[in-house]
């Protein structure tokens, strides 16, 4: 059992405070949905957790099993067990998916003898054409293929915790269902803890949250169970002021 603990996290971007005191505790196997209006700071939260350049933490802490993640560069956070599926997956010309996964396995000290088979099995499981694995990361892929590709990597790397930033943006309903179900399966099979950032309750039909949090103006203003997502769908964000 692992714990990701975020305490009183404040962060600025371009001199402006965007995260104004985030508190969140996620345990292995739990799904926490974070919902909030445009500009609330959801992607900023994802970027700060992963250590993206340009985002400055001004106070607070992020710990994984008591280890300070904020002191680490991004790659070390990933090796420690934190994984981000970006809202808009980056295209990386010249870096091939299979090589990327191989390097990531090596960095985690895993034997790569069974990797090729595992990649094909995972690609097929998520309806991602295994031939695309030999191509450059996300280059010339459709929105749905990019998210399938990213979700396949998540499944292969088996992080302790994943942040999924609007998994539902830029893909059709079939791809959304496949990706959401694969992540849901990982929470059950591998005890993945997931932070699921979304605008829409629809995603949460396949990726079932244990907790729902409403993020407004850089902090969580309300937390509850899955019923909170339904209330939000009915009443909109206006009912939750920052
Ligand atoms: P959300 O994902 O909830 O829609 P974001 O975290 O993307 O919101 O953005 C929150 C606020 O931070 C917005 O006002 C946005 O303009 C600002 N912001 C985010 N990233 C940057 C950046 N790199 N430079 C300047 N402003 C940024
Ligand atoms: Mg966003």
Short mmCIF file of C-alpha atoms and ligand atoms in Angstrom, two decimals:
data_model
loop_
_atom_site.label_atom_id
_atom_site.label_comp_id
_atom_site.label_asym_id
_atom_site.label_seq_id
_atom_site.Cartn_x
_atom_site.Cartn_y
_atom_site.Cartn_z
CA UNK A 1 0.00 0.00 0.00
CA UNK A 2 1.40 3.37 -1.08
CA UNK A 3 0.28 6.91 -0.26
CA UNK A 4 0.62 10.10 -2.27
CA UNK A 5 0.20 13.06 0.01
CA UNK A 6 -0.21 16.65 -1.15
CA UNK A 7 -0.24 19.26 1.59
CA UNK A 8 -1.03 23.00 1.34
CA UNK A 9 0.49 23.17 -2.12
CA UNK A 10 0.85 26.67 -3.53
CA UNK A 11 2.41 27.40 -6.90
CA UNK A 12 2.89 30.29 -9.28
CA UNK A 13 3.17 30.47 -13.05
CA UNK A 14 4.62 33.53 -14.73
CA UNK A 15 4.48 35.35 -11.39
CA UNK A 16 0.79 34.62 -10.80
CA UNK A 17 -0.40 32.32 -8.02
CA UNK A 18 -2.49 29.53 -9.59
CA UNK A 19 -2.48 26.83 -6.90
CA UNK A 20 -3.67 28.43 -3.67
CA UNK A 21 -3.47 25.59 -1.15
CA UNK A 22 -4.12 22.11 -2.57
CA UNK A 23 -4.66 19.24 -0.16
CA UNK A 24 -5.15 15.70 -1.40
CA UNK A 25 -4.30 12.22 -0.12
CA UNK A 26 -4.45 9.29 -2.55
CA UNK A 27 -3.90 5.65 -1.57
CA UNK A 28 -3.15 2.64 -3.77
CA UNK A 29 -6.18 1.48 -5.74
CA UNK A 30 -8.19 4.66 -5.16
CA UNK A 31 -9.63 6.83 -7.93
CA UNK A 32 -9.92 10.54 -7.15
CA UNK A 33 -11.73 12.67 -9.71
CA UNK A 34 -10.84 16.35 -9.81
CA UNK A 35 -13.44 18.46 -11.56
CA UNK A 36 -13.39 22.20 -12.09
CA UNK A 37 -14.10 25.00 -14.54
CA UNK A 38 -11.68 26.15 -17.23
CA UNK A 39 -8.70 27.94 -15.76
CA UNK A 40 -9.22 26.54 -12.24
CA UNK A 41 -5.67 25.19 -12.20
CA UNK A 42 -6.21 21.52 -13.04
CA UNK A 43 -3.46 21.27 -15.64
CA UNK A 44 -1.21 23.43 -13.48
CA UNK A 45 -1.71 20.93 -10.65
CA UNK A 46 -0.69 18.07 -12.99
CA UNK A 47 2.36 20.01 -14.19
CA UNK A 48 3.47 20.89 -10.66
CA UNK A 49 3.14 17.30 -9.44
CA UNK A 50 5.32 16.11 -12.33
CA UNK A 51 7.83 18.98 -12.02
CA UNK A 52 7.30 20.78 -15.31
CA UNK A 53 9.62 23.71 -15.91
CA UNK A 54 8.22 27.20 -15.34
CA UNK A 55 5.94 26.23 -12.46
CA UNK A 56 7.26 27.44 -9.11
CA UNK A 57 6.17 25.84 -5.85
CA UNK A 58 6.07 28.54 -3.19
CA UNK A 59 4.95 26.37 -0.25
CA UNK A 60 3.59 22.99 0.72
CA UNK A 61 4.72 19.42 0.12
CA UNK A 62 4.20 16.41 -2.14
CA UNK A 63 5.30 13.07 -0.69
CA UNK A 64 5.14 9.52 -2.01
CA UNK A 65 5.40 7.09 0.89
CA UNK A 66 7.08 9.83 2.89
CA UNK A 67 9.64 10.67 0.20
CA UNK A 68 9.77 14.29 -0.95
CA UNK A 69 8.94 14.35 -4.66
CA UNK A 70 9.36 18.12 -5.03
CA UNK A 71 13.11 17.77 -4.50
CA UNK A 72 13.42 15.44 -7.51
CA UNK A 73 13.72 16.15 -11.23
CA UNK A 74 10.83 14.88 -13.36
CA UNK A 75 12.49 11.61 -14.43
CA UNK A 76 13.18 10.63 -10.83
CA UNK A 77 9.55 11.31 -9.89
CA UNK A 78 8.58 8.96 -12.72
CA UNK A 79 10.97 6.25 -11.53
CA UNK A 80 9.63 6.74 -7.98
CA UNK A 81 6.19 5.79 -9.31
CA UNK A 82 4.39 8.93 -10.53
CA UNK A 83 3.03 9.02 -14.08
CA UNK A 84 1.28 11.74 -16.06
CA UNK A 85 -0.99 11.27 -19.04
CA UNK A 86 -1.04 14.76 -20.50
CA UNK A 87 -4.17 16.51 -21.74
CA UNK A 88 -2.48 17.02 -25.10
CA UNK A 89 0.14 14.26 -25.56
CA UNK A 90 3.40 15.64 -26.90
CA UNK A 91 4.76 14.55 -30.26
CA UNK A 92 8.42 13.50 -30.01
CA UNK A 93 9.94 13.14 -33.49
CA UNK A 94 12.93 10.79 -33.58
CA UNK A 95 12.06 8.94 -30.37
CA UNK A 96 10.27 5.67 -30.98
CA UNK A 97 7.65 4.28 -28.64
CA UNK A 98 9.31 0.86 -28.21
CA UNK A 99 12.69 2.47 -27.43
CA UNK A 100 11.07 4.87 -24.99
CA UNK A 101 9.40 2.03 -23.10
CA UNK A 102 12.61 -0.03 -23.11
CA UNK A 103 14.60 2.85 -21.60
CA UNK A 104 11.89 3.44 -19.01
CA UNK A 105 11.97 -0.26 -18.01
CA UNK A 106 15.76 -0.17 -17.73
CA UNK A 107 15.59 2.96 -15.57
CA UNK A 108 13.31 0.97 -13.25
CA UNK A 109 15.78 -1.93 -13.14
CA UNK A 110 13.44 -4.32 -14.95
CA UNK A 111 14.56 -7.09 -17.27
CA UNK A 112 13.53 -6.33 -20.86
CA UNK A 113 13.52 -9.94 -22.09
CA UNK A 114 9.73 -10.14 -21.89
CA UNK A 115 9.14 -6.55 -23.00
CA UNK A 116 8.37 -7.09 -26.68
CA UNK A 117 5.65 -9.61 -25.88
CA UNK A 118 4.23 -7.39 -23.15
CA UNK A 119 4.06 -4.42 -25.55
CA UNK A 120 2.12 -6.39 -28.16
CA UNK A 121 -0.25 -7.79 -25.52
CA UNK A 122 -0.91 -4.34 -24.05
CA UNK A 123 -1.32 -2.72 -27.47
CA UNK A 124 -3.90 -5.34 -28.43
CA UNK A 125 -5.66 -5.02 -25.11
CA UNK A 126 -6.23 -1.31 -25.72
CA UNK A 127 -6.90 -1.62 -29.47
CA UNK A 128 -3.71 0.21 -30.43
CA UNK A 129 -2.11 -1.07 -33.64
CA UNK A 130 1.12 -2.79 -32.43
CA UNK A 131 2.90 -1.66 -35.61
CA UNK A 132 2.60 1.96 -34.43
CA UNK A 133 4.86 1.07 -31.50
CA UNK A 134 7.83 1.23 -33.87
CA UNK A 135 6.97 4.79 -34.89
CA UNK A 136 7.96 8.10 -33.34
CA UNK A 137 6.04 8.98 -30.17
CA UNK A 138 2.62 10.40 -31.08
CA UNK A 139 3.79 11.71 -34.47
CA UNK A 140 1.00 11.50 -37.07
CA UNK A 141 -1.35 9.74 -34.66
CA UNK A 142 -5.03 10.66 -34.33
CA UNK A 143 -6.30 12.05 -31.02
CA UNK A 144 -7.67 8.64 -30.08
CA UNK A 145 -4.48 6.81 -31.04
CA UNK A 146 -2.40 9.22 -28.94
CA UNK A 147 -4.47 8.54 -25.84
CA UNK A 148 -4.46 4.79 -26.49
CA UNK A 149 -0.67 4.99 -26.88
CA UNK A 150 -0.26 6.95 -23.64
CA UNK A 151 -2.60 4.60 -21.77
CA UNK A 152 -0.65 1.60 -23.10
CA UNK A 153 2.56 3.12 -21.70
CA UNK A 154 0.87 3.64 -18.35
CA UNK A 155 -0.22 -0.01 -18.31
CA UNK A 156 3.30 -1.22 -19.20
CA UNK A 157 5.16 0.99 -16.73
CA UNK A 158 2.84 0.15 -13.82
CA UNK A 159 3.39 3.34 -11.81
CA UNK A 160 2.10 3.58 -8.24
CA UNK A 161 0.11 6.73 -9.02
CA UNK A 162 -1.10 8.29 -12.25
CA UNK A 163 -2.50 11.70 -13.05
CA UNK A 164 -4.79 11.66 -16.07
CA UNK A 165 -5.32 15.22 -17.27
CA UNK A 166 -8.56 15.27 -19.23
CA UNK A 167 -8.17 11.79 -20.65
CA UNK A 168 -11.45 12.61 -22.42
CA UNK A 169 -10.18 15.52 -24.51
CA UNK A 170 -9.59 14.91 -28.20
CA UNK A 171 -10.83 11.35 -28.52
CA UNK A 172 -14.02 9.61 -29.63
CA UNK A 173 -16.33 7.62 -27.36
CA UNK A 174 -14.86 4.24 -28.30
CA UNK A 175 -11.30 5.31 -27.52
CA UNK A 176 -12.50 7.00 -24.34
CA UNK A 177 -14.20 3.84 -23.14
CA UNK A 178 -11.16 1.66 -23.93
CA UNK A 179 -8.73 4.02 -22.17
CA UNK A 180 -10.98 4.61 -19.16
CA UNK A 181 -11.58 0.87 -18.70
CA UNK A 182 -7.87 0.07 -18.99
CA UNK A 183 -7.07 2.55 -16.24
CA UNK A 184 -9.95 1.21 -14.14
CA UNK A 185 -8.52 -2.31 -14.61
CA UNK A 186 -5.06 -1.08 -13.51
CA UNK A 187 -6.58 0.25 -10.28
CA UNK A 188 -7.95 -3.23 -9.61
CA UNK A 189 -5.13 -5.43 -10.98
CA UNK A 190 -2.06 -3.35 -10.08
CA UNK A 191 -3.49 -1.22 -7.24
CA UNK A 192 -2.85 1.91 -9.27
CA UNK A 193 -3.92 5.08 -7.48
CA UNK A 194 -5.41 7.55 -9.98
CA UNK A 195 -6.06 11.28 -10.02
CA UNK A 196 -8.54 11.78 -12.82
CA UNK A 197 -8.95 15.36 -14.00
CA UNK A 198 -12.10 15.91 -16.03
CA UNK A 199 -14.91 18.32 -16.86
CA UNK A 200 -17.43 15.64 -17.57
CA UNK A 201 -19.18 12.97 -15.53
CA UNK A 202 -19.19 10.75 -18.64
CA UNK A 203 -15.60 9.57 -18.17
CA UNK A 204 -16.48 8.52 -14.65
CA UNK A 205 -18.99 5.94 -15.89
CA UNK A 206 -16.10 3.67 -16.93
CA UNK A 207 -13.44 4.94 -14.55
CA UNK A 208 -15.33 4.90 -11.30
CA UNK A 209 -14.20 7.41 -8.70
CA UNK A 210 -14.09 6.64 -5.01
CA UNK A 211 -13.86 10.38 -4.32
CA UNK A 212 -14.81 13.49 -6.27
CA UNK A 213 -13.22 16.87 -5.57
CA UNK A 214 -14.28 20.24 -6.93
CA UNK A 215 -11.32 22.51 -7.79
CA UNK A 216 -12.04 26.23 -7.99
CA UNK A 217 -9.41 28.99 -8.11
CA UNK A 218 -6.52 26.72 -7.29
CA UNK A 219 -7.86 24.74 -4.37
CA UNK A 220 -10.37 22.04 -3.52
CA UNK A 221 -13.59 23.67 -2.31
CA UNK A 222 -15.66 20.52 -1.88
CA UNK A 223 -15.05 16.76 -1.66
CA UNK A 224 -17.49 13.88 -1.69
CA UNK A 225 -18.36 10.57 -3.30
CA UNK A 226 -19.47 9.86 -6.87
CA UNK A 227 -22.79 11.62 -6.22
CA UNK A 228 -20.91 14.94 -6.24
CA UNK A 229 -20.24 14.51 -9.98
CA UNK A 230 -23.96 14.07 -10.60
CA UNK A 231 -24.75 17.18 -8.56
CA UNK A 232 -22.20 19.09 -10.62
CA UNK A 233 -23.74 17.85 -13.86
CA UNK A 234 -27.14 19.12 -12.67
CA UNK A 235 -26.14 22.42 -11.03
CA UNK A 236 -22.92 23.48 -12.84
CA UNK A 237 -19.85 25.00 -11.23
CA UNK A 238 -21.64 28.21 -10.22
CA UNK A 239 -22.98 26.39 -7.16
CA UNK A 240 -19.40 25.94 -5.93
CA UNK A 241 -17.66 29.24 -5.36
CA UNK A 242 -13.97 29.58 -4.72
P1 LIG B 1 -7.36 24.21 -16.19
O1 LIG B 1 -6.52 23.04 -16.59
O2 LIG B 1 -8.10 24.01 -14.92
O3 LIG B 1 -8.29 24.65 -17.27
P2 LIG B 1 -4.82 25.63 -16.13
O4 LIG B 1 -4.08 25.01 -15.01
O5 LIG B 1 -4.45 25.23 -17.51
O6 LIG B 1 -6.40 25.44 -15.89
O7 LIG B 1 -4.67 27.20 -16.03
C1 LIG B 1 -4.90 27.91 -14.82
C2 LIG B 1 -4.45 29.34 -14.99
O8 LIG B 1 -3.04 29.38 -15.10
C3 LIG B 1 -4.99 30.00 -16.25
O9 LIG B 1 -5.34 31.34 -15.93
C4 LIG B 1 -3.82 29.94 -17.21
O10 LIG B 1 -3.86 30.99 -18.12
C5 LIG B 1 -2.64 30.04 -16.27
N1 LIG B 1 -1.46 29.36 -16.81
C6 LIG B 1 -1.27 28.02 -16.87
N2 LIG B 1 -0.08 27.71 -17.40
C7 LIG B 1 0.51 28.89 -17.71
C8 LIG B 1 1.76 29.27 -18.30
N3 LIG B 1 2.65 28.35 -18.66
N4 LIG B 1 2.03 30.60 -18.43
C9 LIG B 1 1.13 31.53 -18.04
N5 LIG B 1 -0.07 31.24 -17.48
C10 LIG B 1 -0.37 29.95 -17.31
MG1 LIG B 2 -6.41 21.82 -18.28
#
